């Protein structure tokens, strides 16, 4: 009996613990696990993540968990879950992204946590709406320079055109002119390595570099480029007001708080954050505008009313000018709505209750702006490109439409959103003036296809068979009459 009693107690204790755990699990959201340990449904999820999320929502309801690649990702799709995602102190942005930052930019966890908030405050201040005027003049000058380098006529894939324009413009403004190469061979090399790094960024954030040789090679090339360029970048001063560029201010904080060894890594992170979103936003804005002749015509008429008819003289696009061209800003925001990031994330640090479910610590809480922006409850006729819906937004006070989440939310919204919108607005204004950028008459050469949808940023170019001629002002362009290409598809 003396031996039986302890055994009975142990068995009863284990049974009680099992029942307690089962009870806790009953309060967890439905979980899509798959049958392969650790990998879970990673392969199925990776093939078409956005479609997977929507199918899971329809099948399991407004909250569900996906087990993939060792991560428990709990998706929320309704207001209560969204409010927790944005406002709860039991979820954390920094802890959610620290592993991603380490894998993609080689920034250790302790360094990232020590610097993140300081850098965010600086970036938000320098790129905020109050200081946007400081970028306006240089942005116009840089765009003029790149547009003129194209020549007076020709045909170019729209994706390549936008990269050709915005890569040097963005780098010269935010970093320094000494970073971006000037000869064709070096420019081509920069494009190749950055595109390779950008296109496989998501895989690089999850998989060992040994499995991604080309991506790892491009990452190393970019880090070496930054390491070589940083001394010259730090030595440069503004001829106008002695102010620091965005990269200079970043390096100042990084080297003050930690050491200069981390400078190339933060330079790489800033380079990716600035270029990887600037190109898709501008591309899709131009693509949507060019595919809607009525919108294009209205924009052209607006540009002519503000700047006059096209001529040889250069124009400068100020904030006041853009305020008179609200349709362009509406088009940019509507484009961002339709091509929003697939997911944004937070890490659960304490048990949190959502819709009577308990989300355990360690889960990644996920929100999909892409699908939120397609909810007819918030955006009527969500699949349509309707710039006029933004007339209801109070843009003068920098307030977007309800449930517009393309720039994230909560404490750490995207600090570069004013500059990103301004870039696309300026390119649309200068590129559209006088018909510099219109649809091509060439009906036989589809542009290149984009790659897989990327969850962490503005949606990539998936189907866009476009060629864009660079032509001088014509009556046809000013009238908004657009020759239709034979094959194109926008999703």
Tab-separated table of C-alpha atoms in Angstrom:
chain	number	residue	atom	x	y	z
A	1	UNK	CA	0.000	0.000	0.000
A	2	UNK	CA	2.891	2.339	0.782
A	3	UNK	CA	4.133	1.917	-2.837
A	4	UNK	CA	0.680	2.133	-4.394
A	5	UNK	CA	-0.232	5.440	-2.776
A	6	UNK	CA	2.631	7.467	-4.305
A	7	UNK	CA	1.961	5.847	-7.704
A	8	UNK	CA	-1.733	6.720	-7.508
A	9	UNK	CA	-0.864	10.283	-6.526
A	10	UNK	CA	1.576	10.612	-9.459
A	11	UNK	CA	-0.964	9.199	-11.938
A	12	UNK	CA	-3.731	11.427	-10.640
A	13	UNK	CA	-1.384	14.417	-10.744
A	14	UNK	CA	-0.420	13.689	-14.362
A	15	UNK	CA	-4.080	13.238	-15.274
A	16	UNK	CA	-4.988	16.549	-13.642
A	17	UNK	CA	-2.139	18.299	-15.465
A	18	UNK	CA	-3.234	16.734	-18.762
A	19	UNK	CA	-6.832	17.863	-18.249
A	20	UNK	CA	-5.647	21.353	-17.310
A	21	UNK	CA	-3.543	21.599	-20.472
A	22	UNK	CA	-6.432	20.287	-22.548
A	23	UNK	CA	-8.697	22.910	-21.037
A	24	UNK	CA	-6.189	25.615	-21.928
A	25	UNK	CA	-5.874	24.255	-25.450
A	26	UNK	CA	-9.660	24.311	-25.822
A	27	UNK	CA	-9.464	28.071	-25.348
A	28	UNK	CA	-6.858	28.473	-28.061
A	29	UNK	CA	-7.852	29.363	-31.621
A	30	UNK	CA	-8.224	26.618	-34.256
A	31	UNK	CA	-4.743	25.501	-35.310
A	32	UNK	CA	-3.696	24.430	-38.811
A	33	UNK	CA	-0.728	22.155	-38.065
A	34	UNK	CA	0.011	19.914	-41.011
A	35	UNK	CA	1.673	16.560	-40.420
A	36	UNK	CA	5.410	17.326	-40.775
A	37	UNK	CA	7.093	18.273	-37.457
A	38	UNK	CA	8.433	21.858	-37.285
A	39	UNK	CA	7.628	22.516	-40.965
A	40	UNK	CA	3.889	22.179	-40.363
A	41	UNK	CA	2.003	23.663	-43.329
A	42	UNK	CA	5.045	25.693	-44.393
A	43	UNK	CA	5.143	24.342	-47.954
A	44	UNK	CA	1.442	24.890	-48.590
A	45	UNK	CA	1.527	28.313	-46.946
A	46	UNK	CA	4.634	29.345	-48.885
A	47	UNK	CA	3.166	28.527	-52.306
A	48	UNK	CA	0.372	31.097	-52.085
A	49	UNK	CA	0.334	32.777	-48.653
A	50	UNK	CA	-2.391	35.326	-49.337
A	51	UNK	CA	-4.781	32.745	-50.751
A	52	UNK	CA	-3.972	30.434	-47.821
A	53	UNK	CA	-4.846	33.163	-45.297
A	54	UNK	CA	-8.199	33.934	-46.918
A	55	UNK	CA	-9.201	30.272	-47.267
A	56	UNK	CA	-8.310	29.679	-43.612
A	57	UNK	CA	-10.396	32.679	-42.535
A	58	UNK	CA	-13.415	31.379	-44.445
A	59	UNK	CA	-13.017	27.874	-42.993
A	60	UNK	CA	-11.973	28.594	-39.391
A	61	UNK	CA	-13.363	32.044	-38.651
A	62	UNK	CA	-11.935	35.452	-37.690
A	63	UNK	CA	-9.035	34.072	-35.639
A	64	UNK	CA	-6.878	31.028	-36.354
A	65	UNK	CA	-3.316	29.778	-35.856
A	66	UNK	CA	-0.965	28.500	-38.550
A	67	UNK	CA	2.040	26.321	-37.646
A	68	UNK	CA	4.780	26.791	-40.247
A	69	UNK	CA	8.592	26.600	-40.178
A	70	UNK	CA	8.700	26.390	-36.388
A	71	UNK	CA	6.495	29.461	-35.916
A	72	UNK	CA	3.004	29.667	-34.470
A	73	UNK	CA	1.305	32.497	-36.370
A	74	UNK	CA	-2.095	33.568	-35.080
A	75	UNK	CA	-4.057	35.657	-37.577
A	76	UNK	CA	-6.691	38.190	-36.541
A	77	UNK	CA	-9.197	39.597	-39.036
A	78	UNK	CA	-11.907	41.369	-37.013
A	79	UNK	CA	-12.024	44.624	-35.020
A	80	UNK	CA	-11.380	43.154	-31.552
A	81	UNK	CA	-8.256	41.351	-32.739
A	82	UNK	CA	-7.086	44.410	-34.671
A	83	UNK	CA	-7.445	46.599	-31.572
A	84	UNK	CA	-5.389	44.143	-29.518
A	85	UNK	CA	-2.766	44.032	-32.273
A	86	UNK	CA	-2.439	47.826	-32.338
A	87	UNK	CA	-2.912	48.792	-28.685
A	88	UNK	CA	-2.137	45.913	-26.319
A	89	UNK	CA	1.027	46.029	-24.213
A	90	UNK	CA	1.015	42.235	-24.261
A	91	UNK	CA	2.289	42.173	-27.849
A	92	UNK	CA	5.627	43.552	-29.024
A	93	UNK	CA	6.911	44.678	-32.434
A	94	UNK	CA	10.642	44.630	-31.666
A	95	UNK	CA	10.658	41.029	-30.481
A	96	UNK	CA	8.657	40.000	-33.539
A	97	UNK	CA	11.233	41.294	-36.025
A	98	UNK	CA	14.565	40.896	-34.228
A	99	UNK	CA	15.331	37.468	-35.750
A	100	UNK	CA	14.430	38.754	-39.211
A	101	UNK	CA	16.779	41.714	-38.742
A	102	UNK	CA	19.592	39.430	-37.584
A	103	UNK	CA	19.261	37.031	-40.517
A	104	UNK	CA	18.892	39.675	-43.227
A	105	UNK	CA	21.278	42.385	-42.010
A	106	UNK	CA	23.508	40.576	-39.455
A	107	UNK	CA	22.458	42.876	-36.597
A	108	UNK	CA	22.675	41.068	-33.215
A	109	UNK	CA	19.635	41.037	-30.944
A	110	UNK	CA	21.210	43.149	-28.184
A	111	UNK	CA	22.347	45.801	-30.682
A	112	UNK	CA	18.934	45.951	-32.361
A	113	UNK	CA	17.064	46.325	-29.063
A	114	UNK	CA	19.490	49.013	-27.868
A	115	UNK	CA	19.152	51.093	-31.035
A	116	UNK	CA	15.692	50.544	-32.461
A	117	UNK	CA	13.673	53.146	-30.581
A	118	UNK	CA	16.408	55.799	-30.834
A	119	UNK	CA	16.692	55.276	-34.581
A	120	UNK	CA	12.920	55.226	-35.031
A	121	UNK	CA	12.515	58.584	-33.289
A	122	UNK	CA	15.251	60.088	-35.473
A	123	UNK	CA	13.843	58.649	-38.721
A	124	UNK	CA	10.320	59.762	-37.874
A	125	UNK	CA	11.581	63.270	-37.168
A	126	UNK	CA	13.702	63.653	-40.299
A	127	UNK	CA	11.130	62.134	-42.668
A	128	UNK	CA	7.999	63.477	-40.997
A	129	UNK	CA	5.538	65.824	-42.668
A	130	UNK	CA	7.039	68.836	-40.853
A	131	UNK	CA	10.389	68.302	-42.609
A	132	UNK	CA	9.045	67.066	-45.937
A	133	UNK	CA	9.822	70.410	-47.607
A	134	UNK	CA	13.540	69.686	-47.130
A	135	UNK	CA	13.290	66.776	-49.579
A	136	UNK	CA	11.023	68.458	-52.151
A	137	UNK	CA	13.604	70.523	-54.060
A	138	UNK	CA	16.260	67.811	-54.212
A	139	UNK	CA	13.665	65.202	-55.165
A	140	UNK	CA	12.518	67.268	-58.157
A	141	UNK	CA	16.099	67.978	-59.278
A	142	UNK	CA	17.133	64.337	-59.034
A	143	UNK	CA	14.058	63.154	-60.948
A	144	UNK	CA	14.659	65.733	-63.687
A	145	UNK	CA	18.249	64.527	-64.021
A	146	UNK	CA	17.218	60.889	-64.350
A	147	UNK	CA	14.344	61.618	-66.760
A	148	UNK	CA	16.666	63.616	-69.011
A	149	UNK	CA	19.168	60.758	-69.072
A	150	UNK	CA	16.525	58.617	-70.797
A	151	UNK	CA	16.672	60.703	-73.971
A	152	UNK	CA	13.785	62.042	-76.021
A	153	UNK	CA	12.227	58.798	-77.221
A	154	UNK	CA	12.322	55.044	-76.776
A	155	UNK	CA	10.520	52.110	-75.182
A	156	UNK	CA	11.247	50.598	-71.795
A	157	UNK	CA	9.688	48.043	-69.476
A	158	UNK	CA	7.814	50.000	-66.811
A	159	UNK	CA	9.346	48.054	-63.943
A	160	UNK	CA	12.870	48.686	-65.250
A	161	UNK	CA	12.026	52.324	-65.928
A	162	UNK	CA	10.905	52.952	-62.354
A	163	UNK	CA	13.999	51.201	-60.989
A	164	UNK	CA	16.221	53.215	-63.339
A	165	UNK	CA	14.666	56.428	-62.019
A	166	UNK	CA	14.153	55.749	-58.324
A	167	UNK	CA	17.219	53.723	-57.330
A	168	UNK	CA	19.656	56.634	-57.852
A	169	UNK	CA	17.146	59.300	-56.775
A	170	UNK	CA	16.410	57.583	-53.455
A	171	UNK	CA	20.038	56.730	-52.700
A	172	UNK	CA	21.291	60.226	-53.554
A	173	UNK	CA	18.706	61.900	-51.315
A	174	UNK	CA	18.708	59.591	-48.285
A	175	UNK	CA	22.325	58.386	-48.370
A	176	UNK	CA	24.741	60.455	-50.433
A	177	UNK	CA	25.751	60.804	-54.067
A	178	UNK	CA	29.019	59.008	-53.363
A	179	UNK	CA	27.226	55.668	-52.810
A	180	UNK	CA	25.354	55.082	-56.067
A	181	UNK	CA	27.623	54.082	-59.005
A	182	UNK	CA	27.871	56.305	-62.076
A	183	UNK	CA	29.153	54.047	-64.877
A	184	UNK	CA	26.833	51.622	-66.672
A	185	UNK	CA	28.668	48.461	-65.657
A	186	UNK	CA	28.620	49.331	-61.955
A	187	UNK	CA	24.993	50.485	-62.133
A	188	UNK	CA	24.003	47.170	-63.703
A	189	UNK	CA	25.906	45.307	-60.992
A	190	UNK	CA	24.155	47.321	-58.268
A	191	UNK	CA	20.743	46.576	-59.809
A	192	UNK	CA	21.496	42.862	-60.066
A	193	UNK	CA	22.685	42.483	-56.484
A	194	UNK	CA	19.985	44.612	-54.906
A	195	UNK	CA	17.227	42.861	-56.853
A	196	UNK	CA	18.620	39.444	-55.879
A	197	UNK	CA	18.757	40.517	-52.232
A	198	UNK	CA	15.285	42.065	-52.356
A	199	UNK	CA	13.503	39.249	-54.180
A	200	UNK	CA	14.680	36.544	-51.764
A	201	UNK	CA	14.586	38.726	-48.652
A	202	UNK	CA	11.701	36.719	-47.194
A	203	UNK	CA	13.541	33.436	-47.659
A	204	UNK	CA	16.681	35.002	-46.200
A	205	UNK	CA	14.726	35.964	-43.101
A	206	UNK	CA	13.780	32.317	-42.462
A	207	UNK	CA	16.422	30.007	-43.949
A	208	UNK	CA	20.180	29.523	-43.377
A	209	UNK	CA	22.362	31.465	-45.822
A	210	UNK	CA	24.016	28.206	-46.890
A	211	UNK	CA	20.759	27.312	-48.667
A	212	UNK	CA	20.588	30.676	-50.443
A	213	UNK	CA	23.969	31.122	-52.108
A	214	UNK	CA	22.983	33.820	-54.599
A	215	UNK	CA	21.111	35.792	-51.958
A	216	UNK	CA	24.022	35.472	-49.531
A	217	UNK	CA	26.466	36.581	-52.239
A	218	UNK	CA	24.405	39.703	-52.980
A	219	UNK	CA	24.041	40.497	-49.290
A	220	UNK	CA	27.821	40.296	-48.867
A	221	UNK	CA	28.362	42.478	-51.971
A	222	UNK	CA	26.028	45.188	-50.649
A	223	UNK	CA	27.616	45.116	-47.184
A	224	UNK	CA	31.081	45.503	-48.730
A	225	UNK	CA	29.873	48.377	-50.909
A	226	UNK	CA	28.505	50.172	-47.860
A	227	UNK	CA	31.624	49.484	-45.800
A	228	UNK	CA	33.809	51.049	-48.526
A	229	UNK	CA	31.484	54.019	-49.013
A	230	UNK	CA	30.769	54.942	-45.391
A	231	UNK	CA	33.986	56.971	-44.767
A	232	UNK	CA	33.230	59.178	-47.803
A	233	UNK	CA	29.555	59.463	-46.859
A	234	UNK	CA	30.427	60.583	-43.323
A	235	UNK	CA	32.897	63.158	-44.642
A	236	UNK	CA	30.361	64.851	-46.948
A	237	UNK	CA	28.482	67.903	-45.664
A	238	UNK	CA	25.506	69.748	-47.056
A	239	UNK	CA	26.453	72.866	-49.017
A	240	UNK	CA	23.238	74.592	-47.935
A	241	UNK	CA	22.718	74.115	-44.210
A	242	UNK	CA	25.317	71.600	-43.002
A	243	UNK	CA	22.509	69.136	-42.182
A	244	UNK	CA	23.068	65.380	-42.158
A	245	UNK	CA	21.534	62.944	-44.612
A	246	UNK	CA	19.378	60.141	-43.269
A	247	UNK	CA	22.249	57.658	-43.407
A	248	UNK	CA	24.662	60.094	-41.745
A	249	UNK	CA	22.216	60.609	-38.867
A	250	UNK	CA	21.759	56.840	-38.597
A	251	UNK	CA	25.520	56.216	-38.502
A	252	UNK	CA	25.943	58.905	-35.859
A	253	UNK	CA	23.525	57.128	-33.504
A	254	UNK	CA	24.805	53.625	-34.300
A	255	UNK	CA	28.449	54.519	-33.659
A	256	UNK	CA	27.667	56.571	-30.547
A	257	UNK	CA	25.606	53.850	-28.855
A	258	UNK	CA	27.437	50.748	-30.149
A	259	UNK	CA	30.382	50.657	-32.577
A	260	UNK	CA	31.201	51.381	-36.211
A	261	UNK	CA	31.256	47.631	-36.921
A	262	UNK	CA	27.451	47.746	-37.063
A	263	UNK	CA	27.316	50.659	-39.508
A	264	UNK	CA	27.282	48.665	-42.794
A	265	UNK	CA	24.507	46.433	-41.445
A	266	UNK	CA	22.296	49.392	-40.597
A	267	UNK	CA	23.152	50.951	-43.938
A	268	UNK	CA	21.951	47.776	-45.661
A	269	UNK	CA	18.724	47.716	-43.647
A	270	UNK	CA	18.028	51.360	-44.495
A	271	UNK	CA	18.840	50.734	-48.168
A	272	UNK	CA	16.403	47.829	-48.365
A	273	UNK	CA	13.641	49.655	-46.484
A	274	UNK	CA	13.874	52.679	-48.776
A	275	UNK	CA	14.233	50.988	-52.179
A	276	UNK	CA	12.088	47.885	-51.748
A	277	UNK	CA	8.906	49.913	-51.245
A	278	UNK	CA	9.636	52.985	-53.381
A	279	UNK	CA	9.733	51.024	-56.645
A	280	UNK	CA	6.514	48.968	-56.233
A	281	UNK	CA	4.515	52.008	-55.054
A	282	UNK	CA	5.601	54.099	-58.040
A	283	UNK	CA	5.227	51.209	-60.502
A	284	UNK	CA	1.702	50.316	-59.457
A	285	UNK	CA	0.618	53.955	-59.305
A	286	UNK	CA	1.728	54.529	-62.897
A	287	UNK	CA	0.284	51.189	-64.007
A	288	UNK	CA	-3.149	51.851	-62.511
A	289	UNK	CA	-3.280	55.419	-63.800
A	290	UNK	CA	-2.233	54.378	-67.305
A	291	UNK	CA	-4.848	51.613	-67.314
A	292	UNK	CA	-7.659	54.072	-66.451
A	293	UNK	CA	-7.847	56.648	-69.277
A	294	UNK	CA	-10.378	58.827	-67.450
A	295	UNK	CA	-8.092	59.113	-64.416
A	296	UNK	CA	-5.059	59.735	-66.625
A	297	UNK	CA	-6.851	62.491	-68.535
A	298	UNK	CA	-7.973	64.192	-65.306
A	299	UNK	CA	-4.411	64.086	-63.942
A	300	UNK	CA	-2.985	65.554	-67.149
A	301	UNK	CA	-5.528	68.376	-67.063
A	302	UNK	CA	-4.669	69.052	-63.421
A	303	UNK	CA	-0.936	69.170	-64.147
A	304	UNK	CA	-1.508	71.597	-67.042
A	305	UNK	CA	-3.664	73.845	-64.855
A	306	UNK	CA	-0.927	74.090	-62.204
A	307	UNK	CA	2.234	74.196	-64.346
A	308	UNK	CA	0.957	75.260	-67.746
A	309	UNK	CA	1.511	73.396	-70.996
A	310	UNK	CA	4.655	71.334	-71.367
A	311	UNK	CA	7.793	73.138	-72.455
A	312	UNK	CA	11.551	72.859	-72.268
A	313	UNK	CA	11.835	74.630	-68.930
A	314	UNK	CA	12.162	72.562	-65.773
A	315	UNK	CA	9.493	72.725	-63.111
A	316	UNK	CA	9.862	72.363	-59.372
A	317	UNK	CA	7.151	70.438	-57.573
A	318	UNK	CA	6.520	71.868	-54.111
A	319	UNK	CA	4.226	70.685	-51.336
A	320	UNK	CA	1.829	73.494	-52.259
A	321	UNK	CA	1.744	72.245	-55.862
A	322	UNK	CA	0.917	68.717	-54.739
A	323	UNK	CA	-1.894	70.069	-52.564
A	324	UNK	CA	-3.447	71.392	-55.783
A	325	UNK	CA	-3.047	67.980	-57.404
A	326	UNK	CA	-4.982	65.940	-54.874
A	327	UNK	CA	-6.040	63.378	-57.476
A	328	UNK	CA	-2.413	62.256	-57.788
A	329	UNK	CA	-2.143	61.729	-54.041
A	330	UNK	CA	-5.477	59.884	-54.068
A	331	UNK	CA	-4.133	57.616	-56.816
A	332	UNK	CA	-0.984	56.876	-54.812
A	333	UNK	CA	-2.961	56.027	-51.664
A	334	UNK	CA	-5.493	53.940	-53.587
A	335	UNK	CA	-2.596	52.066	-55.186
A	336	UNK	CA	-1.046	51.418	-51.782
A	337	UNK	CA	-4.436	50.207	-50.521
A	338	UNK	CA	-4.702	47.671	-53.342
A	339	UNK	CA	-1.052	46.602	-53.140
A	340	UNK	CA	-0.637	46.669	-49.375
A	341	UNK	CA	1.703	44.347	-47.427
A	342	UNK	CA	0.491	40.782	-47.037
A	343	UNK	CA	1.083	40.722	-43.277
A	344	UNK	CA	2.408	42.781	-40.407
A	345	UNK	CA	3.332	41.164	-37.118
A	346	UNK	CA	3.760	41.432	-33.352
A	347	UNK	CA	5.045	38.878	-30.832
A	348	UNK	CA	2.831	37.855	-27.929
A	349	UNK	CA	4.817	38.369	-24.707
A	350	UNK	CA	1.995	37.679	-22.224
A	351	UNK	CA	-1.183	35.584	-22.598
A	352	UNK	CA	-3.755	37.755	-24.343
A	353	UNK	CA	-7.482	37.151	-24.834
A	354	UNK	CA	-9.138	37.773	-28.206
A	355	UNK	CA	-12.721	36.710	-28.987
A	356	UNK	CA	-12.739	34.365	-25.949
A	357	UNK	CA	-9.554	32.650	-27.123
A	358	UNK	CA	-6.275	32.767	-25.206
A	359	UNK	CA	-3.204	33.448	-27.345
A	360	UNK	CA	-0.095	32.074	-25.562
A	361	UNK	CA	3.251	33.874	-25.237
A	362	UNK	CA	5.594	33.088	-28.108
A	363	UNK	CA	2.929	33.225	-30.803
A	364	UNK	CA	3.328	35.729	-33.612
A	365	UNK	CA	0.163	37.790	-33.867
A	366	UNK	CA	-0.477	38.494	-37.546
A	367	UNK	CA	-2.636	41.037	-39.347
A	368	UNK	CA	-3.106	41.148	-43.133
A	369	UNK	CA	-3.500	44.690	-44.527
A	370	UNK	CA	-3.924	43.123	-47.973
A	371	UNK	CA	-7.159	41.378	-46.951
A	372	UNK	CA	-8.274	44.073	-44.527
A	373	UNK	CA	-8.229	46.509	-47.453
A	374	UNK	CA	-10.473	44.124	-49.374
A	375	UNK	CA	-13.153	44.022	-46.709
A	376	UNK	CA	-16.263	45.690	-48.230
A	377	UNK	CA	-17.300	46.685	-44.718
A	378	UNK	CA	-14.491	49.256	-44.723
A	379	UNK	CA	-13.876	49.755	-48.454
A	380	UNK	CA	-16.949	49.424	-50.724
A	381	UNK	CA	-16.151	47.749	-54.056
A	382	UNK	CA	-12.720	46.882	-52.644
A	383	UNK	CA	-11.246	45.313	-55.791
A	384	UNK	CA	-11.814	48.439	-57.893
A	385	UNK	CA	-9.274	51.220	-58.354
A	386	UNK	CA	-11.321	54.181	-57.099
A	387	UNK	CA	-9.095	57.152	-56.178
A	388	UNK	CA	-12.173	59.267	-55.426
A	389	UNK	CA	-12.840	57.233	-52.259
A	390	UNK	CA	-9.951	59.193	-50.681
A	391	UNK	CA	-11.919	62.427	-50.924
A	392	UNK	CA	-13.433	61.436	-47.565
A	393	UNK	CA	-10.014	61.264	-45.865
A	394	UNK	CA	-8.744	64.312	-44.001
A	395	UNK	CA	-5.366	64.379	-45.723
A	396	UNK	CA	-4.650	67.938	-44.586
A	397	UNK	CA	-4.326	66.528	-41.069
A	398	UNK	CA	-2.586	63.421	-42.435
A	399	UNK	CA	-5.504	61.159	-41.498
A	400	UNK	CA	-6.136	58.152	-43.730
A	401	UNK	CA	-9.366	56.205	-44.197
A	402	UNK	CA	-10.476	53.926	-41.357
A	403	UNK	CA	-8.732	50.531	-41.364
A	404	UNK	CA	-6.081	51.656	-43.859
A	405	UNK	CA	-3.089	49.729	-42.530
A	406	UNK	CA	-0.506	49.772	-45.326
A	407	UNK	CA	1.986	51.685	-43.157
A	408	UNK	CA	1.405	49.545	-40.079
A	409	UNK	CA	-0.067	50.966	-36.924
A	410	UNK	CA	0.448	51.539	-33.238
A	411	UNK	CA	3.722	52.799	-31.817
A	412	UNK	CA	6.002	51.885	-34.720
A	413	UNK	CA	4.267	52.971	-37.923
A	414	UNK	CA	6.443	53.255	-41.014
A	415	UNK	CA	8.494	56.442	-40.444
A	416	UNK	CA	9.119	56.926	-44.168
A	417	UNK	CA	5.496	57.054	-45.306
A	418	UNK	CA	5.459	60.830	-46.116
A	419	UNK	CA	8.587	60.504	-48.271
A	420	UNK	CA	7.290	57.362	-50.026
A	421	UNK	CA	4.027	59.092	-50.961
A	422	UNK	CA	5.886	62.260	-52.035
A	423	UNK	CA	8.225	60.236	-54.290
A	424	UNK	CA	5.349	58.578	-56.117
A	425	UNK	CA	3.475	61.892	-56.417
A	426	UNK	CA	6.525	63.678	-57.835
A	427	UNK	CA	7.286	60.910	-60.315
A	428	UNK	CA	3.659	60.852	-61.472
A	429	UNK	CA	3.691	64.640	-61.873
A	430	UNK	CA	7.004	64.946	-63.718
A	431	UNK	CA	6.548	61.721	-65.668
A	432	UNK	CA	3.026	62.630	-66.714
A	433	UNK	CA	3.705	66.244	-67.645
A	434	UNK	CA	3.674	66.535	-71.400
A	435	UNK	CA	3.278	62.783	-71.859
A	436	UNK	CA	6.803	61.694	-70.863
A	437	UNK	CA	5.360	58.402	-69.643
A	438	UNK	CA	2.436	56.813	-71.526
A	439	UNK	CA	1.439	53.355	-72.658
A	440	UNK	CA	3.530	51.932	-75.459
A	441	UNK	CA	2.240	51.367	-78.972
A	442	UNK	CA	4.453	48.302	-79.103
A	443	UNK	CA	1.981	45.438	-78.817
A	444	UNK	CA	4.335	42.524	-79.275
A	445	UNK	CA	6.826	42.586	-76.401
A	446	UNK	CA	5.459	41.892	-72.936
A	447	UNK	CA	7.431	43.222	-70.016
A	448	UNK	CA	8.986	40.893	-67.490
A	449	UNK	CA	6.866	39.169	-64.892
A	450	UNK	CA	7.295	39.891	-61.225
A	451	UNK	CA	7.934	37.143	-58.725
A	452	UNK	CA	6.116	35.683	-55.755
A	453	UNK	CA	4.060	37.974	-53.568
A	454	UNK	CA	6.128	39.236	-50.671
A	455	UNK	CA	4.419	39.386	-47.309
A	456	UNK	CA	6.538	42.006	-45.598
A	457	UNK	CA	6.171	44.960	-47.919
A	458	UNK	CA	4.165	46.543	-50.701
A	459	UNK	CA	3.054	43.819	-53.099
A	460	UNK	CA	5.523	43.020	-55.850
A	461	UNK	CA	4.784	43.160	-59.530
A	462	UNK	CA	3.141	39.805	-60.229
A	463	UNK	CA	1.534	40.236	-63.642
A	464	UNK	CA	2.369	43.393	-65.511
A	465	UNK	CA	3.156	43.121	-69.182
A	466	UNK	CA	4.084	46.704	-69.852
A	467	UNK	CA	6.358	48.685	-72.073
A	468	UNK	CA	6.512	52.434	-71.662
A	469	UNK	CA	7.758	54.828	-74.325
A	470	UNK	CA	9.635	57.949	-73.349
A	471	UNK	CA	8.309	60.562	-75.763
A	472	UNK	CA	8.201	64.356	-76.014
A	473	UNK	CA	4.966	66.262	-75.484
A	474	UNK	CA	2.215	65.368	-77.940
A	475	UNK	CA	-1.373	66.407	-78.379
A	476	UNK	CA	-2.399	62.817	-77.854
A	477	UNK	CA	-0.636	62.689	-74.479
A	478	UNK	CA	-2.070	65.995	-73.338
A	479	UNK	CA	-5.562	64.848	-74.332
A	480	UNK	CA	-5.120	61.668	-72.318
A	481	UNK	CA	-5.648	59.389	-75.320
A	482	UNK	CA	-3.826	56.144	-74.676
A	483	UNK	CA	-3.022	53.446	-77.226
A	484	UNK	CA	-4.086	50.112	-75.777
A	485	UNK	CA	-1.472	47.347	-75.512
A	486	UNK	CA	-2.564	43.948	-76.726
A	487	UNK	CA	-1.693	42.069	-73.560
A	488	UNK	CA	-1.678	43.311	-70.031
A	489	UNK	CA	-3.159	42.181	-66.810
A	490	UNK	CA	-3.251	43.803	-63.396
A	491	UNK	CA	-4.265	41.855	-60.313
